[in-house]
CSV table of C-alpha atoms and ligand atoms in Angstrom, one decimal:
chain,number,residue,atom,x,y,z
A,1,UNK,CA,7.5,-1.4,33.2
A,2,UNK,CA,4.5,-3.5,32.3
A,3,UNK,CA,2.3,-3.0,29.3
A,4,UNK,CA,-0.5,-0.9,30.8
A,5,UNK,CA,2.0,1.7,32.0
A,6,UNK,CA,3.5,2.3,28.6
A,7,UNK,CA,0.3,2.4,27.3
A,8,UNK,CA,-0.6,4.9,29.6
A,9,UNK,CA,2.7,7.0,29.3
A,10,UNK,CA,1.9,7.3,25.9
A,11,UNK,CA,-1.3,8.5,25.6
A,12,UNK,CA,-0.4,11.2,28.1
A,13,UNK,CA,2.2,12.7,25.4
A,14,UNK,CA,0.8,11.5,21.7
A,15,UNK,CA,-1.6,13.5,19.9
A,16,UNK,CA,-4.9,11.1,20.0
A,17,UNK,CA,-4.9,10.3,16.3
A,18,UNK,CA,-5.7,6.2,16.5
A,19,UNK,CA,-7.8,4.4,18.9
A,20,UNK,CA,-4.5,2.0,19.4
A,21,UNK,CA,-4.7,-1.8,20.4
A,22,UNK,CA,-4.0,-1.9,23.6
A,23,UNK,CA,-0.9,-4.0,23.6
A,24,UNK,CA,3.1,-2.8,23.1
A,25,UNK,CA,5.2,-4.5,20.5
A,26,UNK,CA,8.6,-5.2,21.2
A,27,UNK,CA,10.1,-7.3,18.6
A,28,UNK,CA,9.6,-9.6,15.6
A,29,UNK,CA,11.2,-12.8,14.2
A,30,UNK,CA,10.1,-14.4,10.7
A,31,UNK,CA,5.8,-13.6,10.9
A,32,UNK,CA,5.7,-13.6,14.5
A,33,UNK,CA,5.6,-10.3,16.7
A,34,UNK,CA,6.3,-10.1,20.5
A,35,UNK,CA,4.6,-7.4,23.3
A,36,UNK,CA,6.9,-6.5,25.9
A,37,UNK,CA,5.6,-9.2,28.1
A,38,UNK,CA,7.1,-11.3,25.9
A,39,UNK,CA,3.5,-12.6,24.4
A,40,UNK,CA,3.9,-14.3,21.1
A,41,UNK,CA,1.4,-13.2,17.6
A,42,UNK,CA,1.3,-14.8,14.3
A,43,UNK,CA,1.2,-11.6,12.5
A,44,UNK,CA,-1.1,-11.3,9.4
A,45,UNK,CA,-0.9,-7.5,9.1
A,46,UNK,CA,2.5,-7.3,8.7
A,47,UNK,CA,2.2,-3.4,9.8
A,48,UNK,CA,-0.4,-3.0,7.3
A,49,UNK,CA,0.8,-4.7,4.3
A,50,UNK,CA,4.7,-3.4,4.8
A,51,UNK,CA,6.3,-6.4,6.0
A,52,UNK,CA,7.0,-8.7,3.0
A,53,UNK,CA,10.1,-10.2,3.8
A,54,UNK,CA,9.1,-11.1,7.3
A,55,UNK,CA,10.9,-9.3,10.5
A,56,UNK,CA,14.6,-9.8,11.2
A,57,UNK,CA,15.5,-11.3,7.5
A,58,UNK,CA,19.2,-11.2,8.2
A,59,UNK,CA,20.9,-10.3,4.8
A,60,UNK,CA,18.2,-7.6,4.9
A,61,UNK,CA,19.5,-6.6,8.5
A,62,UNK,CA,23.0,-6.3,7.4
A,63,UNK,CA,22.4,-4.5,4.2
A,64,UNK,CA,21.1,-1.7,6.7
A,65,UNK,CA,24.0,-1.9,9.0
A,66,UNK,CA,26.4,-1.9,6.6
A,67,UNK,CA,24.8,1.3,5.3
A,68,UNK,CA,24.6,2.9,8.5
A,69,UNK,CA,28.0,2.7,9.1
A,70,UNK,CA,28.7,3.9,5.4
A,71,UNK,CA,26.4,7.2,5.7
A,72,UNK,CA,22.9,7.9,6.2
A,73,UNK,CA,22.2,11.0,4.6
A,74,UNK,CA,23.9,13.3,1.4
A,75,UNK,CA,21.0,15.2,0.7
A,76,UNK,CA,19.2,15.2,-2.6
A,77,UNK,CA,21.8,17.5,-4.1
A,78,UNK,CA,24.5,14.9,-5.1
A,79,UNK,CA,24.3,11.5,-6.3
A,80,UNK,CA,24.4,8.2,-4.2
A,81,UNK,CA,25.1,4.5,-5.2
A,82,UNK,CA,22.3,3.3,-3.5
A,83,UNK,CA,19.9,5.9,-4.7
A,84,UNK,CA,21.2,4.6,-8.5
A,85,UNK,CA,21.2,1.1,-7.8
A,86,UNK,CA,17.3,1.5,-5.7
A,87,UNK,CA,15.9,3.3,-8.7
A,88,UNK,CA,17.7,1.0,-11.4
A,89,UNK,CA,15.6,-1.8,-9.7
A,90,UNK,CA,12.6,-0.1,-9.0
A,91,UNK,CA,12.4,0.9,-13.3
A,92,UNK,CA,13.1,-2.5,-14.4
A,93,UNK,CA,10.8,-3.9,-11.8
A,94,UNK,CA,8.4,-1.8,-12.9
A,95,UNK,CA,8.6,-1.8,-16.6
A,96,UNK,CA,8.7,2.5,-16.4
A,97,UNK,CA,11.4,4.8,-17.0
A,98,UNK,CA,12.0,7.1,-14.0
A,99,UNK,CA,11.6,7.4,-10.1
A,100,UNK,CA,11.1,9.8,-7.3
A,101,UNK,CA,11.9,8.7,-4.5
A,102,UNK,CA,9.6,9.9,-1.1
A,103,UNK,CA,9.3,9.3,2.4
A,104,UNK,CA,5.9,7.6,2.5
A,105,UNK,CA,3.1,6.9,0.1
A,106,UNK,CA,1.4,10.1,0.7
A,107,UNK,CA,3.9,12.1,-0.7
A,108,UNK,CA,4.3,9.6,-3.3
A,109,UNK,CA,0.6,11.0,-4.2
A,110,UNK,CA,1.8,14.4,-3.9
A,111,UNK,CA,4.3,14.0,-6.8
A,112,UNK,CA,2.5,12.2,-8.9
A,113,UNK,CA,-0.5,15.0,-8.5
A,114,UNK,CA,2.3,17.5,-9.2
A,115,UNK,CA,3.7,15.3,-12.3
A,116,UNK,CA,0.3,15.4,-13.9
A,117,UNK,CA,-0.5,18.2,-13.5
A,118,UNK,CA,2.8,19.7,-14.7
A,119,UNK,CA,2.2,17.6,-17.9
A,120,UNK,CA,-1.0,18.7,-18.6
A,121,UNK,CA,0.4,22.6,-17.8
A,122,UNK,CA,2.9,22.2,-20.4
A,123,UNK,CA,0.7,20.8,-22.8
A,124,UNK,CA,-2.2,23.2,-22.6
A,125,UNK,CA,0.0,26.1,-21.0
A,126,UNK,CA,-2.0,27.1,-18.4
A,127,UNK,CA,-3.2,25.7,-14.6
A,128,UNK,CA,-6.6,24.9,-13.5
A,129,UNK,CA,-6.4,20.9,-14.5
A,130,UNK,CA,-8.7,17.9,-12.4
A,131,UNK,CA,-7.7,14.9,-11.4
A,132,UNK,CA,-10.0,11.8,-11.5
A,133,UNK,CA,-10.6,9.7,-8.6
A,134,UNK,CA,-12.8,7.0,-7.5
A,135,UNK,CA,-15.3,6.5,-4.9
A,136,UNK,CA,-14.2,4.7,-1.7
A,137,UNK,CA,-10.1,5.2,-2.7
A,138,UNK,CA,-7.6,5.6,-0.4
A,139,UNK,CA,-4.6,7.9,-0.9
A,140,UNK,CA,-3.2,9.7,1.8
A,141,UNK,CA,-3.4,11.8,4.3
A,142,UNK,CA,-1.4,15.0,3.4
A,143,UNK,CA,-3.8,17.8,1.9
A,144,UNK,CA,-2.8,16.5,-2.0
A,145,UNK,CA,-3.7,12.8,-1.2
A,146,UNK,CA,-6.6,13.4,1.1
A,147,UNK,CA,-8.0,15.9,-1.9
A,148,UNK,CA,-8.5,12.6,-4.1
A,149,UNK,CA,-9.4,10.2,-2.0
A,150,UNK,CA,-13.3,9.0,-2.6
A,151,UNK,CA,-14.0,8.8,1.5
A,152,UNK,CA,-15.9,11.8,2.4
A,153,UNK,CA,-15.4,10.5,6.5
A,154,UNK,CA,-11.7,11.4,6.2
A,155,UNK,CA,-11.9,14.7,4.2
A,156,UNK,CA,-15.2,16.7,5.7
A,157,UNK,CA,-13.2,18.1,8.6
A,158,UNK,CA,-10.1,19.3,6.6
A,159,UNK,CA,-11.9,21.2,3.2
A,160,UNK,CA,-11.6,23.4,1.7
A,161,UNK,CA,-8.7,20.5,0.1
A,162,UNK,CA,-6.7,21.5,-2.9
A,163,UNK,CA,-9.4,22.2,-6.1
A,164,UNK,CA,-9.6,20.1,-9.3
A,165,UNK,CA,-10.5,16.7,-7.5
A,166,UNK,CA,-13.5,14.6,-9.2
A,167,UNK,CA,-15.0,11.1,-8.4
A,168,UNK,CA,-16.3,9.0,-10.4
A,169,UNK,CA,-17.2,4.9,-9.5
A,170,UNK,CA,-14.8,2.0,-9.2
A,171,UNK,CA,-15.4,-0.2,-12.0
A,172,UNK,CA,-17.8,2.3,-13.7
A,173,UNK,CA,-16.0,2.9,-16.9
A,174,UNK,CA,-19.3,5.1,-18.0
A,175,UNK,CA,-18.9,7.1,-14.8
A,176,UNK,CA,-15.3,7.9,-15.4
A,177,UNK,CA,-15.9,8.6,-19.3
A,178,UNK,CA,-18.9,11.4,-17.9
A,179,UNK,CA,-16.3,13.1,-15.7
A,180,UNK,CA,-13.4,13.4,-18.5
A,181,UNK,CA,-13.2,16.8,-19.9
A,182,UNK,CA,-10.8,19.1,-21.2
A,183,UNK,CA,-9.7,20.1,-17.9
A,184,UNK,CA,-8.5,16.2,-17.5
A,185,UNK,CA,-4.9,16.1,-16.8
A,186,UNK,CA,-4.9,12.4,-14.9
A,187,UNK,CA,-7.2,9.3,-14.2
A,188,UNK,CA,-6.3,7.7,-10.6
A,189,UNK,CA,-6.9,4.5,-9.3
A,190,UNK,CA,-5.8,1.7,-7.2
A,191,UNK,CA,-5.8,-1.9,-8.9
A,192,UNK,CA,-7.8,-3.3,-5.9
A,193,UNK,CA,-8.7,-1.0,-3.5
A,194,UNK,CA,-7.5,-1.6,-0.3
A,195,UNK,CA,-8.9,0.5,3.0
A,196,UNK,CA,-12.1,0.9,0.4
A,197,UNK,CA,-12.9,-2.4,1.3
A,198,UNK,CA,-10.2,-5.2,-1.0
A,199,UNK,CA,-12.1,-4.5,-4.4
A,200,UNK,CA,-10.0,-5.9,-7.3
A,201,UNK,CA,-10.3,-4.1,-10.6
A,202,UNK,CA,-12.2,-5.5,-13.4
A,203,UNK,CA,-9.5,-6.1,-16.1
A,204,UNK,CA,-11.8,-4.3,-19.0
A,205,UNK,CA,-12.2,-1.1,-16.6
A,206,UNK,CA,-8.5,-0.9,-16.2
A,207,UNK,CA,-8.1,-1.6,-20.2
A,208,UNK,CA,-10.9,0.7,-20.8
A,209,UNK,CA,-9.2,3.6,-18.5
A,210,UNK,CA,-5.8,3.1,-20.5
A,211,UNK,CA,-7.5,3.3,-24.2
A,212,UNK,CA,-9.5,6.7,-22.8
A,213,UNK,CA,-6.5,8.3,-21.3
A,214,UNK,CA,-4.6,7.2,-24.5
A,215,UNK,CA,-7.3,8.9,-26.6
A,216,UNK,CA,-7.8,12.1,-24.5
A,217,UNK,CA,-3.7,12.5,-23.8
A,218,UNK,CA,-4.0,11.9,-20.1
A,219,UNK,CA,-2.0,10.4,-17.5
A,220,UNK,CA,-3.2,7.5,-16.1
A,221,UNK,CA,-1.7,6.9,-12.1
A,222,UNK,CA,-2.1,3.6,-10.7
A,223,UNK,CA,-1.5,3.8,-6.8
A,224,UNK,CA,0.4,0.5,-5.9
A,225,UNK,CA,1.0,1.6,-2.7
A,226,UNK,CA,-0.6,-1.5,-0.9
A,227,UNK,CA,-1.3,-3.4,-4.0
A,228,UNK,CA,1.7,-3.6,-4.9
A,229,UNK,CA,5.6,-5.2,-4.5
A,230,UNK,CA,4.2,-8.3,-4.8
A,231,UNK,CA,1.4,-8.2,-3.0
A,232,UNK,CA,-0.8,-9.8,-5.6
A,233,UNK,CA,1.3,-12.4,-7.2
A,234,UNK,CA,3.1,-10.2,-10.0
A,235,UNK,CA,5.6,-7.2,-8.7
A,236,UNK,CA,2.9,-4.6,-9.2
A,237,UNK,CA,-0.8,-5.4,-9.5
A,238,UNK,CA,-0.9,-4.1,-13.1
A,239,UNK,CA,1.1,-6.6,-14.5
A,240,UNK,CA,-1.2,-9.2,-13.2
A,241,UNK,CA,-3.7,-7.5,-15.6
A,242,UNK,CA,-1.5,-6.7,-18.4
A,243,UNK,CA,-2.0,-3.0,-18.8
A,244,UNK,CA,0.3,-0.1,-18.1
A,245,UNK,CA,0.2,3.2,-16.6
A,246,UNK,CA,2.1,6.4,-17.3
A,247,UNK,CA,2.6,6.8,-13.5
A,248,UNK,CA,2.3,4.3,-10.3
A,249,UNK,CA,3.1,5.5,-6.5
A,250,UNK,CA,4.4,2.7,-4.3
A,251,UNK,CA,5.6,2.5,-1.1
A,252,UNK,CA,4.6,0.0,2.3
A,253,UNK,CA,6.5,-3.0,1.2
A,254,UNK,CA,9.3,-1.2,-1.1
A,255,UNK,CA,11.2,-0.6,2.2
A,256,UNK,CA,9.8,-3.3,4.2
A,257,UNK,CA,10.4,-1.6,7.2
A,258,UNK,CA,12.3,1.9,6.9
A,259,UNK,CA,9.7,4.7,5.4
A,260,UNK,CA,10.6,5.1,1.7
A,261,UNK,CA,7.8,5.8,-0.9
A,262,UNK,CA,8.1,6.5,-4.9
A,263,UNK,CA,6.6,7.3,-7.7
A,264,UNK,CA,7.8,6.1,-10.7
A,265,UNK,CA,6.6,7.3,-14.6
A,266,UNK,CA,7.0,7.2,-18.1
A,267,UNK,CA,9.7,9.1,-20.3
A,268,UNK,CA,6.7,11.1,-21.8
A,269,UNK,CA,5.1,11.3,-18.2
A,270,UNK,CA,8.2,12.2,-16.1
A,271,UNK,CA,10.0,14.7,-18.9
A,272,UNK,CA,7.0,17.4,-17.9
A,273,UNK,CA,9.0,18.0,-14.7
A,274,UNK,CA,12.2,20.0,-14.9
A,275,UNK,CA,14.6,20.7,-12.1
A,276,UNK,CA,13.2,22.8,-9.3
A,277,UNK,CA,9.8,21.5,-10.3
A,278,UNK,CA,9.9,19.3,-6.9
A,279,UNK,CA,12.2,17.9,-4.2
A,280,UNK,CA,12.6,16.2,-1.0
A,281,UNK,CA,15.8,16.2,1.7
A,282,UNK,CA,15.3,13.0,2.8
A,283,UNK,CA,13.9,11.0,0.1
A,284,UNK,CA,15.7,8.6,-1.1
A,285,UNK,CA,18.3,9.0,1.2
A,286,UNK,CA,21.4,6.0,1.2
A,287,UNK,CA,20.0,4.6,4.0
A,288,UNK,CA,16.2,4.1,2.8
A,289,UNK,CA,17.5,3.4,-0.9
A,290,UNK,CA,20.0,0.7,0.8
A,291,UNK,CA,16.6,-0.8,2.1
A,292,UNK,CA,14.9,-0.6,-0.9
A,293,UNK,CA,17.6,-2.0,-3.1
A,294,UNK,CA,17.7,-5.0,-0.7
A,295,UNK,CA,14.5,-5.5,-0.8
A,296,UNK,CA,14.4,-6.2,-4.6
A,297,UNK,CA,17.4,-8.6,-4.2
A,298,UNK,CA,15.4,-10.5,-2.1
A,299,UNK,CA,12.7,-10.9,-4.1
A,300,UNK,CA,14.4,-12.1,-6.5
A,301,UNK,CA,16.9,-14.8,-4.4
A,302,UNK,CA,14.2,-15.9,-2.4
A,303,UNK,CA,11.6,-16.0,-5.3
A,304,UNK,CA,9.3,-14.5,-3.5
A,305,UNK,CA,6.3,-14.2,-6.8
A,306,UNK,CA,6.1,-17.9,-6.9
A,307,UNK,CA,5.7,-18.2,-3.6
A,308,UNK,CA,3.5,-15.4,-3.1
A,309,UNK,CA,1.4,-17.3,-6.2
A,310,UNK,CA,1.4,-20.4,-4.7
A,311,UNK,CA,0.5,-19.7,-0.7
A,312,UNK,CA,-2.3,-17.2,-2.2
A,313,UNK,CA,-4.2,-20.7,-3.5
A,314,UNK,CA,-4.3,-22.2,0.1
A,315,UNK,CA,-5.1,-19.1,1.6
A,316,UNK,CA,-8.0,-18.1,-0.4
A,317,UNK,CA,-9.3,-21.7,-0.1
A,318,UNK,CA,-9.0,-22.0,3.5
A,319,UNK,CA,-11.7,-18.1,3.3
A,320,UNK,CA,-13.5,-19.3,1.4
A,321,UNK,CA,-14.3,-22.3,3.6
A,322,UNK,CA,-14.8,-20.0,6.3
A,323,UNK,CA,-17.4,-18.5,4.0
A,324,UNK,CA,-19.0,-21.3,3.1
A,325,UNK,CA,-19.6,-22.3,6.7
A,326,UNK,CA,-21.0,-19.2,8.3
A,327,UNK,CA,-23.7,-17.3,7.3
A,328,UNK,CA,-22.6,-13.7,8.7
A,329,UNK,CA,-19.2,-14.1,6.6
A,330,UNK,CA,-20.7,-12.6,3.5
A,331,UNK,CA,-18.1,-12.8,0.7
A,332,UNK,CA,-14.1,-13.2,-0.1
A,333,UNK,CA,-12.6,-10.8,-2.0
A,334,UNK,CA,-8.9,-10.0,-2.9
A,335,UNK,CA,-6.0,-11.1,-4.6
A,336,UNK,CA,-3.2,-13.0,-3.8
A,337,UNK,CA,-1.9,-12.6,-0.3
A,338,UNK,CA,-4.6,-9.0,0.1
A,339,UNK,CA,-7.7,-10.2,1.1
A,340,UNK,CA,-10.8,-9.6,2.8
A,341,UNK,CA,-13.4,-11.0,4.4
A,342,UNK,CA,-16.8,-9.5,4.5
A,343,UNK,CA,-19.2,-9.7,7.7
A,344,UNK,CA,-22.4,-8.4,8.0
A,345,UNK,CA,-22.0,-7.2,10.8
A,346,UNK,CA,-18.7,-5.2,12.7
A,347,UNK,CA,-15.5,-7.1,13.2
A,348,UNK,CA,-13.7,-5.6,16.2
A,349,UNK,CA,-14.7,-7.3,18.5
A,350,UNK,CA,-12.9,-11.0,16.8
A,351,UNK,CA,-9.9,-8.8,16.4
A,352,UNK,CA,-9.7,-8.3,19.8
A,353,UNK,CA,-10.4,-11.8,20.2
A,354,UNK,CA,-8.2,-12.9,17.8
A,355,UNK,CA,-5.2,-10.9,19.6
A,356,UNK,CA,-5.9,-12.2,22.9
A,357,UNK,CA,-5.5,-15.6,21.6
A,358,UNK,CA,-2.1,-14.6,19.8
A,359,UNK,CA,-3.4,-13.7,16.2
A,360,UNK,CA,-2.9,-10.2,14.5
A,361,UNK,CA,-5.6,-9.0,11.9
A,362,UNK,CA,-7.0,-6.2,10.9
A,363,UNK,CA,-9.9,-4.4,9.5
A,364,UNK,CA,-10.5,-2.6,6.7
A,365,UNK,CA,-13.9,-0.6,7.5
A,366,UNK,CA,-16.0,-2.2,9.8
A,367,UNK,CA,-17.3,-5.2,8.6
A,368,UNK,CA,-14.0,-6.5,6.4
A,369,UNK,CA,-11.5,-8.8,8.0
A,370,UNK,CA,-8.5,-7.8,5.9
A,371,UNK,CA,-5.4,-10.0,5.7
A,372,UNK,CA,-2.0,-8.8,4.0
A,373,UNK,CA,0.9,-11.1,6.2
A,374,UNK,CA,3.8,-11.3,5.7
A,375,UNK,CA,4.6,-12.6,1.5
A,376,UNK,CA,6.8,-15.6,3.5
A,377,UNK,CA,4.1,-17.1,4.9
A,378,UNK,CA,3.6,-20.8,5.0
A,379,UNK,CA,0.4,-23.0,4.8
A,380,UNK,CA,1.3,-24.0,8.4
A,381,UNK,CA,1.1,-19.9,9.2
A,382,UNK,CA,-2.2,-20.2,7.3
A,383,UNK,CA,-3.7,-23.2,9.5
A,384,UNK,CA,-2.5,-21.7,12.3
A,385,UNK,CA,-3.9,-18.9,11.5
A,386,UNK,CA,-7.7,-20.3,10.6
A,387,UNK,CA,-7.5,-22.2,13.5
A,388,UNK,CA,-7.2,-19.1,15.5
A,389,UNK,CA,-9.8,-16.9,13.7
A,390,UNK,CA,-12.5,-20.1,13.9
A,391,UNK,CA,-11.9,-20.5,17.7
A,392,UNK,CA,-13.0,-17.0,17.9
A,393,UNK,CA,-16.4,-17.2,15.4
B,401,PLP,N1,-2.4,4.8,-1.1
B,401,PLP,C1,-2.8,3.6,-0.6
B,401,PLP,C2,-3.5,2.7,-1.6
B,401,PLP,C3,-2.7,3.2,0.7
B,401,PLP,O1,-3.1,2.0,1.1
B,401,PLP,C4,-2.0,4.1,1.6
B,401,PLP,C5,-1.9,3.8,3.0
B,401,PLP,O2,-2.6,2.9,3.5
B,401,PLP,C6,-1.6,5.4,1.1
B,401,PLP,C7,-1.8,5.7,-0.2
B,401,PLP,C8,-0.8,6.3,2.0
B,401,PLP,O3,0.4,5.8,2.3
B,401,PLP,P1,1.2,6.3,3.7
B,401,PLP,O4,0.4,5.8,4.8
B,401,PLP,O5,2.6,5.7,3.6
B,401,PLP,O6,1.3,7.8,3.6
């Protein structure tokens, strides 16, 4: 069957939630992908920023197999080795004491939400608690998530969402200190926003956020869930800026590939909950946990940080050439290997340019480039990759 058939075959049966590129991927090797024609892409989306290890890393591979043939699924009821060993990685990665562990980064969201507000429940013994969020986030899409995330576009149509959600500005430390009161249970942010546009965090707004939610006995959440997994050069984006939170939610990367998602807290944080306070079937499972413990094995054998800090240097150099050169690129932004580019004007169509030509990007709203490849990437990748995106300004 050739490509415009699938395509076609699909959108007679799939509910029409994505306006989807209109080619069919078939398989990946290292940071390139393949359609089903057999058309070759130097990936730079890496399935939005899930990818880190590149596609088809072979000790990764086997770790899964091996667990398939081990078992898949025990429920959430009894323990599992991999479970252990996953959230044993995922704690001293983190520098926190516990973990959840979810199918995706929504319901990451979900539990954290649920966490906090359980903590401020015990503390003040009744409901009725807010959460603080910030203009232009991005959290999810499940009615928790979507409750607290600072786009009205993706919440209009769903309200009313669940109650208790207030916005304040992204690096506004006076906005967030005018929306704390003593209905404040949690503070939530992402370290650099990602589909708000790659917006770093100033590192006295994030220091500010931790001395107020230390003074008022509130949790602050940091969602890592693109951010972080070394993303930015450290494992999460907060230790790049040297402050911690009582919560983060992670997910994308922490399975590279098979859905898993977590939220990970505190002693003081995660002892609010007590069994029967939440629960998943899957999540967690051996199989995802088999991933996930892999995954942080690889990081560390294949020193993925360093590299991760070095490429980001030639990567950001190479944009900002780009920027220095046209006039309608207005501005880099980003950290390490999540960046953005800035247009003023929309940049679809060079994405559909770009692909045609064998490069995949993305956007992030529609006039940011956004680039989160693969964390293996080479400078060769990155010249390759410049090369492509120029031919098509
Ligand atoms: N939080 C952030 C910062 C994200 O970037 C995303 C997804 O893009 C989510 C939450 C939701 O994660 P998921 O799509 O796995 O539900």
């Amino acid at each position: 069957m050739d490509m415009e058939n699938y395509i076609e075959k699909s959108e007679q049966v799939l509910i029409h939630t994505y306006s989807r590129y209109q080619i069919v991927l078939d398989k990946g090797e290292g940071v390139y992908l393949y359609d089903t024609d057999g058309k070759k892409y130097l990936d730079f989306a890496a399935g939005i920023a899930v990818f880190a290890l590149g596609y088809g890393n072979k000790e990764y591979n086997d770790a899964l197999k091996n667990q398939i043939d081990k078992i898949l699924h025990t429920s959430n009821l009894y323990y599992n080795v991999p479970y252990m060993e996953a959230a044993t990685k995922l704690v001293k990665a983190s520098g926190l004491d516990r973990v959840f562990f979810t199918n995706s980064g929504t319901e990451a969201i979900e539990g954290a939400i649920k966490l906090a507000r359980k903590y401020f429940y015990n503390k003040k013994n009744h409901a009725g608690s807010e959460i603080i969020s910030m203009n232009h986030s991005f959290h999810g899409r499940s009615m928790g998530a979507l409750s607290i995330t600072g786009q009205p576009k993706y919440r209009e149509a769903f309200e009313p969402l669940i109650g208790g959600a207030v916005f304040a500005d992204f690096n506004n430390l006076d906005s967030v200190k005018e929306k704390v009161n003593e209905k404040t249970c949690a503070i939530i942010v992402e370290p650099i926003q990602g589909e708000g546009g790659l917006f770093p965090a100033d590192k006295e707004f994030l220091e500010g956020l931790r001395a107020l939610c230390d003074e008022k006995d509130i949790l602050l959440i940091f969602d890592e869930i693109q951010c972080g997994m070394g993303r930015t050069g450290t494992m999460f984006a907060y230790q790049g800026y040297d402050v911690k939170p009582d919560i983060i939610t992670c997910a994308k990367a922490l399975g590279c590939g098979v859905p898993v998602g977590a939220f990970a807290a505190t002693e003081k944080a995660a002892s609010a909950f007590e069994p029967g306070d939440h629960g998943t079937t899957y999540g967690g499972n051996p199989f995802a946990a088999a991933a996930v413990s892999k995954v942080f094995d690889l990081f560390e054998s294949e020193n993925i940080l360093e590299h991760v800090n070095e490429i980001s240097i030639y990567l950001e150099a190479k944009l900002d050439e780009l920027v220095e050169k046209y006039d309608f690129i207005l501005e880099r932004r980003g950290k390490g290997l999540m960046q953005g580019l800035e247009f003023n004007k929309p940049v679809k169509d060079y994405i559909l340019e770009a692909m045609s030509k064998g490069l995949i990007i993305i956007s992030a709203g529609t006039n940011i480039l956004r680039f989160v490849p693969a964390l293996i990437i080479t400078k060769e990748n990155v010249d390759d990759m410049i090369d492509i995106l120029e031919s098509c300004l």
